[in-house]
Amino acid sequence: RVRLVESGGASVETGGSLRLSCGVSGYTESRYCMAWFRLAPGKEREGIASIYIGASNTNYADSVKGRFTISQDNASDTLYLHMNKVKADDTAKYYCVADTRAHLCLGESGLRAWTSWTYWGQGTEVTVSS
């Protein structure tokens, strides 16, 4: 059974940096898709970054491109989201998600299809204040 556990959410000032982590367990495949989604109050769920584990293809939403980086550490089975130059609009609950289907992360369309992702973590809160 796949299990995803996020951590690292915190309060941070505008312009600051933060790193979110997602511990992954239960996968037997060597290649699969992972992504970060976020949900802010009053807004729709937004896919912000995805990566194809085992091949390192990455995709980003325009809202975070150039500021956030998604990465993986295979040795520790951990997914990261490096957040730089954060803005008030980045305030949200951030979710780590996973799926075995490659089409979800070999292009940007998977970031717009949150209902397609099979596995979700419990989320971690990020608050950006001025």
mmCIF file of C-alpha atoms in Angstrom, residues 44-113:
data_model
loop_
_atom_site.group_PDB
_atom_site.id
_atom_site.type_symbol
_atom_site.label_atom_id
_atom_site.label_comp_id
_atom_site.label_asym_id
_atom_site.label_seq_id
_atom_site.Cartn_x
_atom_site.Cartn_y
_atom_site.Cartn_z
ATOM 1 C CA GLU A 44 -9.549 25.673 -6.682
ATOM 2 C CA ARG A 45 -7.019 22.906 -6.137
ATOM 3 C CA GLU A 46 -3.898 23.728 -8.141
ATOM 4 C CA GLY A 47 -1.198 21.399 -9.431
ATOM 5 C CA ILE A 48 2.112 23.222 -9.196
ATOM 6 C CA ALA A 49 4.906 20.753 -9.962
ATOM 7 C CA SER A 50 5.352 17.170 -11.108
ATOM 8 C CA ILE A 51 8.241 14.795 -11.626
ATOM 9 C CA TYR A 52 8.671 11.388 -13.225
ATOM 10 C CA ILE A 53 10.529 9.350 -10.621
ATOM 11 C CA GLY A 54 13.318 7.400 -12.273
ATOM 12 C CA ALA A 55 13.632 9.766 -15.232
ATOM 13 C CA SER A 56 13.466 13.220 -13.575
ATOM 14 C CA ASN A 57 11.213 14.901 -16.144
ATOM 15 C CA THR A 58 9.684 17.912 -14.399
ATOM 16 C CA ASN A 59 6.747 20.213 -15.083
ATOM 17 C CA TYR A 60 5.684 23.444 -13.386
ATOM 18 C CA ALA A 61 2.635 25.637 -13.254
ATOM 19 C CA ASP A 62 3.203 29.195 -14.458
ATOM 20 C CA SER A 63 2.388 30.488 -10.983
ATOM 21 C CA VAL A 64 5.532 28.912 -9.499
ATOM 22 C CA LYS A 65 7.854 28.561 -12.490
ATOM 23 C CA GLY A 66 11.270 30.022 -11.695
ATOM 24 C CA ARG A 67 10.572 30.123 -7.935
ATOM 25 C CA PHE A 68 9.820 26.523 -6.931
ATOM 26 C CA THR A 69 11.783 23.356 -7.688
ATOM 27 C CA ILE A 70 10.603 19.758 -7.352
ATOM 28 C CA SER A 71 13.243 17.131 -6.695
ATOM 29 C CA GLN A 72 13.645 13.566 -5.500
ATOM 30 C CA ASP A 73 16.112 11.743 -3.293
ATOM 31 C CA ASN A 74 16.027 8.098 -4.313
ATOM 32 C CA ALA A 75 18.260 7.009 -1.445
ATOM 33 C CA SER A 76 15.729 8.170 1.145
ATOM 34 C CA ASP A 77 12.550 7.823 -0.957
ATOM 35 C CA THR A 78 11.764 11.467 -0.368
ATOM 36 C CA LEU A 79 10.151 14.046 -2.628
ATOM 37 C CA TYR A 80 10.932 17.719 -2.050
ATOM 38 C CA LEU A 81 9.453 21.061 -3.007
ATOM 39 C CA HIS A 82 11.952 23.906 -2.707
ATOM 40 C CA MET A 83 10.039 27.144 -2.419
ATOM 41 C CA ASN A 84 11.870 30.432 -3.012
ATOM 42 C CA LYS A 85 10.693 34.032 -3.204
ATOM 43 C CA VAL A 86 7.364 33.073 -1.666
ATOM 44 C CA LYS A 87 4.375 35.357 -2.023
ATOM 45 C CA ALA A 88 1.123 35.758 -0.120
ATOM 46 C CA ASP A 89 -0.618 33.839 -2.933
ATOM 47 C CA ASP A 90 1.482 30.783 -2.005
ATOM 48 C CA THR A 91 -0.442 30.435 1.261
ATOM 49 C CA ALA A 92 -2.197 27.067 1.044
ATOM 50 C CA LYS A 93 -2.253 23.486 2.193
ATOM 51 C CA TYR A 94 0.253 21.539 0.105
ATOM 52 C CA TYR A 95 -0.332 17.917 -0.869
ATOM 53 C CA CYS A 96 2.073 15.300 -2.151
ATOM 54 C CA VAL A 97 0.457 12.978 -4.708
ATOM 55 C CA ALA A 98 1.533 9.907 -6.665
ATOM 56 C CA ASP A 99 0.391 7.615 -9.457
ATOM 57 C CA THR A 100 1.938 4.901 -11.619
ATOM 58 C CA ARG A 101 0.594 6.303 -14.901
ATOM 59 C CA ALA A 102 3.377 8.092 -16.777
ATOM 60 C CA HIS A 103 1.140 10.386 -18.842
ATOM 61 C CA LEU A 104 0.302 12.344 -15.681
ATOM 62 C CA CYS A 105 3.828 13.719 -15.407
ATOM 63 C CA LEU A 106 5.371 13.504 -18.881
ATOM 64 C CA GLY A 107 3.551 16.724 -19.743
ATOM 65 C CA GLU A 108 1.757 19.553 -17.965
ATOM 66 C CA SER A 109 -1.748 18.146 -18.363
ATOM 67 C CA GLY A 110 -1.434 16.094 -15.178
ATOM 68 C CA LEU A 111 -1.192 19.302 -13.154
ATOM 69 C CA ARG A 112 -4.689 20.219 -14.328
ATOM 70 C CA ALA A 113 -6.195 16.803 -13.517
#
